[in-house]
Short mmCIF file of C-alpha atoms and ligand atoms in Angstrom, two decimals:
data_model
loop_
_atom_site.label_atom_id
_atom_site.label_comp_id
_atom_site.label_asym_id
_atom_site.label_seq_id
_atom_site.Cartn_x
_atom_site.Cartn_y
_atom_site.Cartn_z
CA UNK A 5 -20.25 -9.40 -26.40
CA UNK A 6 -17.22 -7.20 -26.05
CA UNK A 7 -17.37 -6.13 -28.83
CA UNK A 8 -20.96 -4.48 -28.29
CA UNK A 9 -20.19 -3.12 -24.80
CA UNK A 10 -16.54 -1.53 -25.72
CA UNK A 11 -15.18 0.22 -28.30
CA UNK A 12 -11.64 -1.23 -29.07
CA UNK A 13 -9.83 2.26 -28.64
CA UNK A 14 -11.38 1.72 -25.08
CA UNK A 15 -9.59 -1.27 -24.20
CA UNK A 16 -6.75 -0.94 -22.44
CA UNK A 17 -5.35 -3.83 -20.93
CA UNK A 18 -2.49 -3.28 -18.32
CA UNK A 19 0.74 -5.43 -20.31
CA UNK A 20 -0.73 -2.69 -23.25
CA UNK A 21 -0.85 0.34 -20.97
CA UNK A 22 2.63 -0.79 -19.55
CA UNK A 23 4.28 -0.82 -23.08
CA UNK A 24 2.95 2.02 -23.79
CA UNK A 25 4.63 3.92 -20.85
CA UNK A 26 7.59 1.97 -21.35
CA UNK A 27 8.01 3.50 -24.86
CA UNK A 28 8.58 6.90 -22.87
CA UNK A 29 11.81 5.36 -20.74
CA UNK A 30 14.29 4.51 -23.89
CA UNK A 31 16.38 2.74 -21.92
CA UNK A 32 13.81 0.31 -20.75
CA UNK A 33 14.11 -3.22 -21.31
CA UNK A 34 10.95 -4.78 -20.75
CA UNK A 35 12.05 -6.18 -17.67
CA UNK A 36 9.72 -3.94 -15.53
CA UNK A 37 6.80 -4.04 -18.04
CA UNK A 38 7.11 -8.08 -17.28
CA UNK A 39 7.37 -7.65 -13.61
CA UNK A 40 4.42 -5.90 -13.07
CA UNK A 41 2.73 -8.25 -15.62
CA UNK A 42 3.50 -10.80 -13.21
CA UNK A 43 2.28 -9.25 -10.23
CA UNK A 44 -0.93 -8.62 -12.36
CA UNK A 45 -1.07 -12.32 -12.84
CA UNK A 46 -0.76 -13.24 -8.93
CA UNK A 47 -3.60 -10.52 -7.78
CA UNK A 48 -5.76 -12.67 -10.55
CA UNK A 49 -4.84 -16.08 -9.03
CA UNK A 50 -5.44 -14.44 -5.42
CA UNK A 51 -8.50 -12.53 -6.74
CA UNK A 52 -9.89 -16.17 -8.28
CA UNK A 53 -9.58 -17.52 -3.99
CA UNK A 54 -11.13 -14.10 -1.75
CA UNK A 55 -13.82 -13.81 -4.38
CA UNK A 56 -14.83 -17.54 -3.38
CA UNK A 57 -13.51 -17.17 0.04
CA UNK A 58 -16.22 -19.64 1.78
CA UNK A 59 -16.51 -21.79 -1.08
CA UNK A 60 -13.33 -23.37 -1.16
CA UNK A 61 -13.01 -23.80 1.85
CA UNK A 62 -10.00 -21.77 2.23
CA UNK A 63 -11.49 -18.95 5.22
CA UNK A 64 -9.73 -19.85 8.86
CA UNK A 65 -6.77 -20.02 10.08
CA UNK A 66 -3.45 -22.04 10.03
CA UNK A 67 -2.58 -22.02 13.65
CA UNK A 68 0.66 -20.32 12.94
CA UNK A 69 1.57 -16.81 13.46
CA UNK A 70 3.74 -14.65 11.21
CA UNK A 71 6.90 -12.42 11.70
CA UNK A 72 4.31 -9.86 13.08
CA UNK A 73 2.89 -11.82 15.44
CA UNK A 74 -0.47 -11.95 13.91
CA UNK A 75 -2.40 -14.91 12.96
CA UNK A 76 -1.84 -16.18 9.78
CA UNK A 77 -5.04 -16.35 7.65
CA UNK A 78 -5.08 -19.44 4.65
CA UNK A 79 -5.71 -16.56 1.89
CA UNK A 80 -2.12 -14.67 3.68
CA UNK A 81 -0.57 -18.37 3.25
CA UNK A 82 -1.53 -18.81 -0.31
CA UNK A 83 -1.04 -15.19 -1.29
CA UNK A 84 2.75 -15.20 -0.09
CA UNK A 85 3.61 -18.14 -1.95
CA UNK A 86 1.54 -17.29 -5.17
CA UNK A 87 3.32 -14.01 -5.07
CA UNK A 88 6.98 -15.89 -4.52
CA UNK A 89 6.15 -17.98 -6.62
CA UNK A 90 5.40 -16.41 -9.86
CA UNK A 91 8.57 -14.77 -9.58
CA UNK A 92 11.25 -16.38 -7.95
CA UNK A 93 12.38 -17.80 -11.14
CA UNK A 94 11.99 -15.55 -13.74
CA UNK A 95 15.10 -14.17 -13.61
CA UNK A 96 13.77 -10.57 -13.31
CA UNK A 97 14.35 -10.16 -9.36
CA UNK A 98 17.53 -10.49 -6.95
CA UNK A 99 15.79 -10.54 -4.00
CA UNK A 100 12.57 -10.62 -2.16
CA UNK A 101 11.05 -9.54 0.88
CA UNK A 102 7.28 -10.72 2.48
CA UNK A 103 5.53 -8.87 5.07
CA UNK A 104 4.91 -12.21 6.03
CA UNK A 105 8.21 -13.76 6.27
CA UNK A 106 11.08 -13.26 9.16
CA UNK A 107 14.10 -12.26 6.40
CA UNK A 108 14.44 -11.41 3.18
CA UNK A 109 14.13 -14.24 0.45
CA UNK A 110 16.83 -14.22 -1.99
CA UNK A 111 16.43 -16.05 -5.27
CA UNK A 112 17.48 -19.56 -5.62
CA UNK A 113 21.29 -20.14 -7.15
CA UNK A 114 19.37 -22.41 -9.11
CA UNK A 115 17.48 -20.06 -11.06
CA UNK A 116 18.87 -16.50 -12.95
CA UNK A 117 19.47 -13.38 -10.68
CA UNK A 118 17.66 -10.06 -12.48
CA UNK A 119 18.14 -6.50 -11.33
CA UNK A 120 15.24 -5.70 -9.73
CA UNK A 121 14.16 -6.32 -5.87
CA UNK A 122 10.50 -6.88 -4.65
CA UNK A 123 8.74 -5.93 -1.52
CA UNK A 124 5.25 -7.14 -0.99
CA UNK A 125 2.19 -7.29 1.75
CA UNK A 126 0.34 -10.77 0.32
CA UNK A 127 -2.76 -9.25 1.49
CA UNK A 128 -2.92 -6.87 4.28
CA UNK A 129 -5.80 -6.18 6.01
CA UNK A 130 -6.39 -10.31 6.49
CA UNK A 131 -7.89 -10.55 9.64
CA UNK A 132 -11.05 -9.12 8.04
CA UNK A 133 -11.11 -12.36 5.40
CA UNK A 134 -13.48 -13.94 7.47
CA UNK A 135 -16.33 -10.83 7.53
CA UNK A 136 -16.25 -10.69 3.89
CA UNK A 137 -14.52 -6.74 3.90
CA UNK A 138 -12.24 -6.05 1.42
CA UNK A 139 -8.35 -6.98 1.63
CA UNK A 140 -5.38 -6.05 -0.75
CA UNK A 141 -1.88 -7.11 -1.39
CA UNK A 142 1.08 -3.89 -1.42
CA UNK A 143 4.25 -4.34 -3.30
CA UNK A 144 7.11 -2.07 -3.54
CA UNK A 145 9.62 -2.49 -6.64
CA UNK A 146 13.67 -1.05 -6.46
CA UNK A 147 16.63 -1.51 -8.12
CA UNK A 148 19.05 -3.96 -6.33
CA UNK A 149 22.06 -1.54 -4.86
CA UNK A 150 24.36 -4.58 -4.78
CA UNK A 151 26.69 -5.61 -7.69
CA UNK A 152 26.43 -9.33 -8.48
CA UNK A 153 25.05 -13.09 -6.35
CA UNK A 154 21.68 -13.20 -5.03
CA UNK A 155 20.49 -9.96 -3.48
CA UNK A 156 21.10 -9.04 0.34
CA UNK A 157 19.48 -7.25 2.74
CA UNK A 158 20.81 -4.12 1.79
CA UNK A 159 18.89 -4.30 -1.22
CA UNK A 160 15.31 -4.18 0.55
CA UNK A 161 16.24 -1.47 3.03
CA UNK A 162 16.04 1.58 0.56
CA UNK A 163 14.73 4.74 1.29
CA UNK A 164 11.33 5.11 -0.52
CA UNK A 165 12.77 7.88 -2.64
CA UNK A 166 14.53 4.81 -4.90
CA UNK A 167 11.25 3.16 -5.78
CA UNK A 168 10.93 2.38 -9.18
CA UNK A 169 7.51 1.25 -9.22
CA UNK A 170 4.46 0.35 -6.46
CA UNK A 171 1.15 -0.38 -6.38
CA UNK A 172 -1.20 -2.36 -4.41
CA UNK A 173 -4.50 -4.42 -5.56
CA UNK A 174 -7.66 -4.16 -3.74
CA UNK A 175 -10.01 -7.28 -3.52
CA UNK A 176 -13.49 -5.90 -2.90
CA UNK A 177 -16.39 -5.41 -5.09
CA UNK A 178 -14.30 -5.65 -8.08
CA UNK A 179 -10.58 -6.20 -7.92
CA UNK A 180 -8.41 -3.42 -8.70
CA UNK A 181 -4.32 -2.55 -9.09
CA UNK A 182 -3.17 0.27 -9.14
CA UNK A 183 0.32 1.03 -9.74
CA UNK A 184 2.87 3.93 -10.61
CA UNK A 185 6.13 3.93 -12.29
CA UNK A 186 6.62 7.32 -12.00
CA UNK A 187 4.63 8.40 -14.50
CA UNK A 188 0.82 9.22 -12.58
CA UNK A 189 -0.76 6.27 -10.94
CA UNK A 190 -3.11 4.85 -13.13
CA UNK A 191 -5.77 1.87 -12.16
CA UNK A 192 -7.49 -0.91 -13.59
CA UNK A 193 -10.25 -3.03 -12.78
CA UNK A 194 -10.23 -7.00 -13.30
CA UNK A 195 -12.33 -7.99 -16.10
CA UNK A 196 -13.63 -11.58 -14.64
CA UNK A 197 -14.99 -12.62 -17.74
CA UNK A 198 -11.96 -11.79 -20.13
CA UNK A 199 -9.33 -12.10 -17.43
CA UNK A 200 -7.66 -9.48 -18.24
CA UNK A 201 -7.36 -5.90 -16.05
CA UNK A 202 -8.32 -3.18 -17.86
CA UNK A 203 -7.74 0.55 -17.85
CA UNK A 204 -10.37 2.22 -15.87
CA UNK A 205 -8.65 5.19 -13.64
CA UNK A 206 -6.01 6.43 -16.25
CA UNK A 207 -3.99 9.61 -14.40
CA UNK A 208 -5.47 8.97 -10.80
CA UNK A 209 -5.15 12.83 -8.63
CA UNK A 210 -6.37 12.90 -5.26
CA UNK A 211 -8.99 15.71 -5.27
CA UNK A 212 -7.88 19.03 -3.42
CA UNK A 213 -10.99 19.08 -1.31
CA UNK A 214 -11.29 15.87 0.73
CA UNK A 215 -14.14 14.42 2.12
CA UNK A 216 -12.75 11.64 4.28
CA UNK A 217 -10.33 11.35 7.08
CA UNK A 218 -9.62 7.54 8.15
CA UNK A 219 -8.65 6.17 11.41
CA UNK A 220 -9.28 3.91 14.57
CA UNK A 221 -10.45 6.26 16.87
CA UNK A 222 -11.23 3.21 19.47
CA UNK A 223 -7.57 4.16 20.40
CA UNK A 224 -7.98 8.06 21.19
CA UNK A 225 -7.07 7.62 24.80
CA UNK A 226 -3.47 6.12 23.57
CA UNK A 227 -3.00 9.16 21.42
CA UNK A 228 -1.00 12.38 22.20
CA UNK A 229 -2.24 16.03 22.60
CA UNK A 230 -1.45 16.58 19.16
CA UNK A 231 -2.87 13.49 17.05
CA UNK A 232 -6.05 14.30 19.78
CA UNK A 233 -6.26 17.84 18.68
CA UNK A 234 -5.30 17.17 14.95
CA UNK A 235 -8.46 14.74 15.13
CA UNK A 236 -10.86 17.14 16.63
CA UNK A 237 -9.57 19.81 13.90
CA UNK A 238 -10.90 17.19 10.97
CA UNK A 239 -13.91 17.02 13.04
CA UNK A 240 -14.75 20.69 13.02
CA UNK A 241 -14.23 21.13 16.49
CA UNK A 242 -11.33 22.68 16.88
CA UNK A 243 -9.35 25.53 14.23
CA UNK A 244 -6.48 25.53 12.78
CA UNK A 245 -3.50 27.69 13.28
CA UNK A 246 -5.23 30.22 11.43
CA UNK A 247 -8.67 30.32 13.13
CA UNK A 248 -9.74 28.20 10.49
CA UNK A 249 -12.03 25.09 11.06
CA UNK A 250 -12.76 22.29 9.07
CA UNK A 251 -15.78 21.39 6.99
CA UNK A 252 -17.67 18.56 5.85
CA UNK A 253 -15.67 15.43 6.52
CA UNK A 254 -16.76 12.12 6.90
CA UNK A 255 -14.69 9.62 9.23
CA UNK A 256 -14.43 5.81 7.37
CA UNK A 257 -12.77 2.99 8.41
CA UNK A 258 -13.23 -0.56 8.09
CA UNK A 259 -9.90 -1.58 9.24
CA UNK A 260 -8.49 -2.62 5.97
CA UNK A 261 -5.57 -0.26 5.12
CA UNK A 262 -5.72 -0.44 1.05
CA UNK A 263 -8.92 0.01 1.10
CA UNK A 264 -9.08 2.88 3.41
CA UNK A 265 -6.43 4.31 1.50
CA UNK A 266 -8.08 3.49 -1.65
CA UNK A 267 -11.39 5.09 -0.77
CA UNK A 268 -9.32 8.57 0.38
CA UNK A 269 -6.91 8.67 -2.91
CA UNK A 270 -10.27 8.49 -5.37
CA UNK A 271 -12.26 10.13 -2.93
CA UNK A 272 -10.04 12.56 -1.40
CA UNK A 273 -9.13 12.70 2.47
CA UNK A 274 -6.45 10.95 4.96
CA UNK A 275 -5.49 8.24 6.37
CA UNK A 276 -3.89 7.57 9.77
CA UNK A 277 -2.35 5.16 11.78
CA UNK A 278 -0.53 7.29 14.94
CA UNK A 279 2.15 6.54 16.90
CA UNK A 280 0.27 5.45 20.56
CA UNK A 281 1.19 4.13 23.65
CA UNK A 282 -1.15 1.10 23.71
CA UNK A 283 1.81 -1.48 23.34
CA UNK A 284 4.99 -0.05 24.98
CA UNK A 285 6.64 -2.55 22.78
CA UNK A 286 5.90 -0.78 19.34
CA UNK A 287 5.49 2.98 20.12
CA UNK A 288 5.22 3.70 16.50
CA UNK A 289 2.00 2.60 15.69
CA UNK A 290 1.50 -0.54 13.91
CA UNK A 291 2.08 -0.38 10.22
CA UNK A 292 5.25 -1.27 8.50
CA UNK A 293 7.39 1.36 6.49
CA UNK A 294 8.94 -0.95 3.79
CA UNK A 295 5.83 -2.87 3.19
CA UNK A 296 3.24 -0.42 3.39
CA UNK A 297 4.47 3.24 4.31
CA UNK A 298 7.11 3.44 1.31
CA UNK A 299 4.93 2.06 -1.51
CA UNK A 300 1.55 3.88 -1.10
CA UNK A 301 3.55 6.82 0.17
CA UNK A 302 5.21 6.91 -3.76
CA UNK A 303 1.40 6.63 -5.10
CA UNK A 304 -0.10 9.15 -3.64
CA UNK A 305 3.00 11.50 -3.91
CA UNK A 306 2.48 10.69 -7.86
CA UNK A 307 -1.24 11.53 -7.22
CA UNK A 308 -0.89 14.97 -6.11
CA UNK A 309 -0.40 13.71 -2.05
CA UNK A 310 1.77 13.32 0.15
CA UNK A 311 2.91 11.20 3.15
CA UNK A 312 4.80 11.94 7.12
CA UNK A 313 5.63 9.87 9.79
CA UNK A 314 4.71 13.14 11.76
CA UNK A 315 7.21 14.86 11.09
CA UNK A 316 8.93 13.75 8.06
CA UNK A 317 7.75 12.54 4.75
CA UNK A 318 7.90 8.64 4.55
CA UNK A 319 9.79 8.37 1.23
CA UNK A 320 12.37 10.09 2.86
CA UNK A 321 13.10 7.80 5.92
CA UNK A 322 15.95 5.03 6.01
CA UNK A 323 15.06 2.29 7.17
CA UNK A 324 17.20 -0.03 9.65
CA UNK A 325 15.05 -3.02 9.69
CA UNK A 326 12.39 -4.77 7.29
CA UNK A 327 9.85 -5.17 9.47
CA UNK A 328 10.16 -1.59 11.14
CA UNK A 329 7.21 0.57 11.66
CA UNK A 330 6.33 3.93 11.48
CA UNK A 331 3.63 6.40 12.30
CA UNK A 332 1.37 7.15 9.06
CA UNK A 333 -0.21 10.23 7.64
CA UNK A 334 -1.18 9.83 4.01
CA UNK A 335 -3.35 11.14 1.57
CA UNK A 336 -4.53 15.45 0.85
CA UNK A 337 -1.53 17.49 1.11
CA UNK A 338 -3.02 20.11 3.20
CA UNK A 339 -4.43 17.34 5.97
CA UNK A 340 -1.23 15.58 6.30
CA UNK A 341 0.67 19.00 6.72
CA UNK A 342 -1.81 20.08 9.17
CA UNK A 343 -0.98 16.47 10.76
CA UNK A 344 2.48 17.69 11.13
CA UNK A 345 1.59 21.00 12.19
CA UNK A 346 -0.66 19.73 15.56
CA UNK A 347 2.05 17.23 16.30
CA UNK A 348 4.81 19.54 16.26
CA UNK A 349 2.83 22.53 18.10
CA UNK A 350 1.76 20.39 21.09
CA UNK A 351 3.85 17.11 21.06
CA UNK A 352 7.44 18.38 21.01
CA UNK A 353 6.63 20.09 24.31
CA UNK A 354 6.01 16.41 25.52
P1 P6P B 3 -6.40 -1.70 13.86
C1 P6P B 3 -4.73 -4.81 9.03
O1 P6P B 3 -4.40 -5.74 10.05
C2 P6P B 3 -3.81 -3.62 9.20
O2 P6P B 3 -2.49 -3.99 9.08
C3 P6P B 3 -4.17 -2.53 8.19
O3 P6P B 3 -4.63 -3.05 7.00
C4 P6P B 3 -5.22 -1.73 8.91
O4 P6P B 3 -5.28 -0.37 8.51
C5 P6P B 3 -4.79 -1.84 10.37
O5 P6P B 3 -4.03 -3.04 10.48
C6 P6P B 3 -5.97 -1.91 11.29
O6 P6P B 3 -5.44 -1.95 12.59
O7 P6P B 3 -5.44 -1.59 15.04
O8 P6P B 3 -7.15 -0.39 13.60
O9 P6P B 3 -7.33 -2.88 13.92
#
């Protein structure tokens, strides 16, 4: 059967695709190449649960709440520990850090202490598990900064600019990941029968003319003069600093941040998630830098993107907590600078 339906040049698994870029970075020692195998190997086990979501019983909730204050989902339960688990002894990583978990999780003394340090959403975008929309996991992948032991919290607090490699899997009508270590970002799509991911979107560039702009305009009235005037520009109803208007966009959103970011990478567009002043007590919007503004901001930067808070680009922010958040502009270049542009012309009067 496979062998009618692909030619064997064609097939590119992911562990194949990762040797092969591995062969480019001498000094490499595998290590990676079987760290992101791993990850690979947890979006299949989490992959083999959403795609029978109602079947085994798994949709609801636990009754618990997370660091985030959010309601923990079973899938978010069983993705965090699949994720942990798969790699907590492997001797690749010296320390972990969930979305889903208060501190950071440092490997056991009982198991081998690698060089490596992994940040990871288990699958963001749960609280649409139950309506069937698609959900992904984010992970973020740096070198530890400390010397020796068990990694500390030092070690997950890195500006984005250190990442070594990120990616994120999206569970929808087929499951992708999508990853880059610097070299492009390049995605594959999960082969159900062989159970393997294979190389579908070698070299992924987000296309200079964008057709999307993403976000939850239910919130306009929390937005400032800027964000409200940046979001009437993609609309075509107001011009740009140049008497220039806008053309042709589309506004989707399902609420579901790897796939919305998904859709405007391929497709070509941006994504955004404001600062507002709907809850006083997080005036930077809702999305967290370390788990999900650092990672995706190094793929599409590696896709021909880029990324701001508002006003700076998100690889280049320090962060001073793991669980911080930040404003988020991502995806075309020229949208996310005209972002910056709308904020800075009417907001810093503010
Ligand atoms: P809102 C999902 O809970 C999430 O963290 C992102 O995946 C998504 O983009 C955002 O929140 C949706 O938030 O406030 O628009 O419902």
């Amino acid at each position: 059967m496979l062998n009618q339906t692909m030619d064997h040049a064609k097939i590119n698994t992911i562990e194949r695709h990762i040797l092969d870029e591995q062969q480019s970075h001498p000094e490499a020692t595998g290590i990676l190449t079987s760290l992101l195998y791993d990850i690979a190997l947890a979006g299949k086990v989490i992959a083999s649960q959403t795609t029978r979501g109602g079947l085994v019983e798994i949709l609801g909730k636990t009754g618990t709440t997370n660091i985030q204050g959010e309601e923990v989902m079973k899938l978010d339960e069983l993705a965090d520990r699949m994720i942990y688990r798969l790699n907590d002894h492997t001797g690749r990583l010296a320390v972990m850090a969930s979305e889903e978990q208060e501190d950071i999780l440092p490997v056991s003394p009982r198991y081998p202490v690698g060089k490596y340090v992994l940040l990871y959403d288990p699958l963001d975008g749960s609280s649409n598990i139950d309506y069937n929309v698609s959900i992904g996991t984010i992970f973020a992948i740096y070198k530890r900064t400390s010397t020796s032991g068990p990694g500390i919290l030092a070690d997950c607090l890195q500006r984005g600019r250190n990442l070594i490699a990120a990616g994120y899997l999206v569970y929808g009508a087929s499951t992708m990941l999508v990853y880059t270590s610097g070299m492009g970002v390049h995605g594959f799509t999960l082969d159900p029968i062989v159970g393997e991911f294979l190389l579908t979107h070698p070299n992924i560039r987000i296309p200079e003319k964008p057709k999307y702009y993403s976000v939850n305009q239910g919130y306009e009235k929390f937005w400032s003069e800027g964000i409200r005037r940046f979001t009437k520009y993609l609309q075509g109803d107001e011009p740009d600093f140049q008497g220039q208007y806008c053309k042709g966009l589309s506004m989707r959103y399902i609420g579901s941040m790897v796939a919305d970011f998904h859709r405007n990478l391929l497709g070509g567009g941006v994504f955004f998630y404001p600062a507002d002043n709907k809850d006083p007590n997080f005036p930077h919007g809702k999305l967290r830098l370390c788990y999900e503004g650092a990672p995706l901001a190094f793929i599409v930067e590696q896709a021909g993107g880029t990324s701001s808070n508002g006003n700076q680009n998100l690889l280049d922010i320090q962060p001073e907590s793991l669980h911080q958040r930040t404003p988020m502009f991502i995806g075309s270049r020229d949208l996310v600078e005209k972002a910056e542009e709308f904020i800075h012309t009417y907001d810093s009067r503010e």
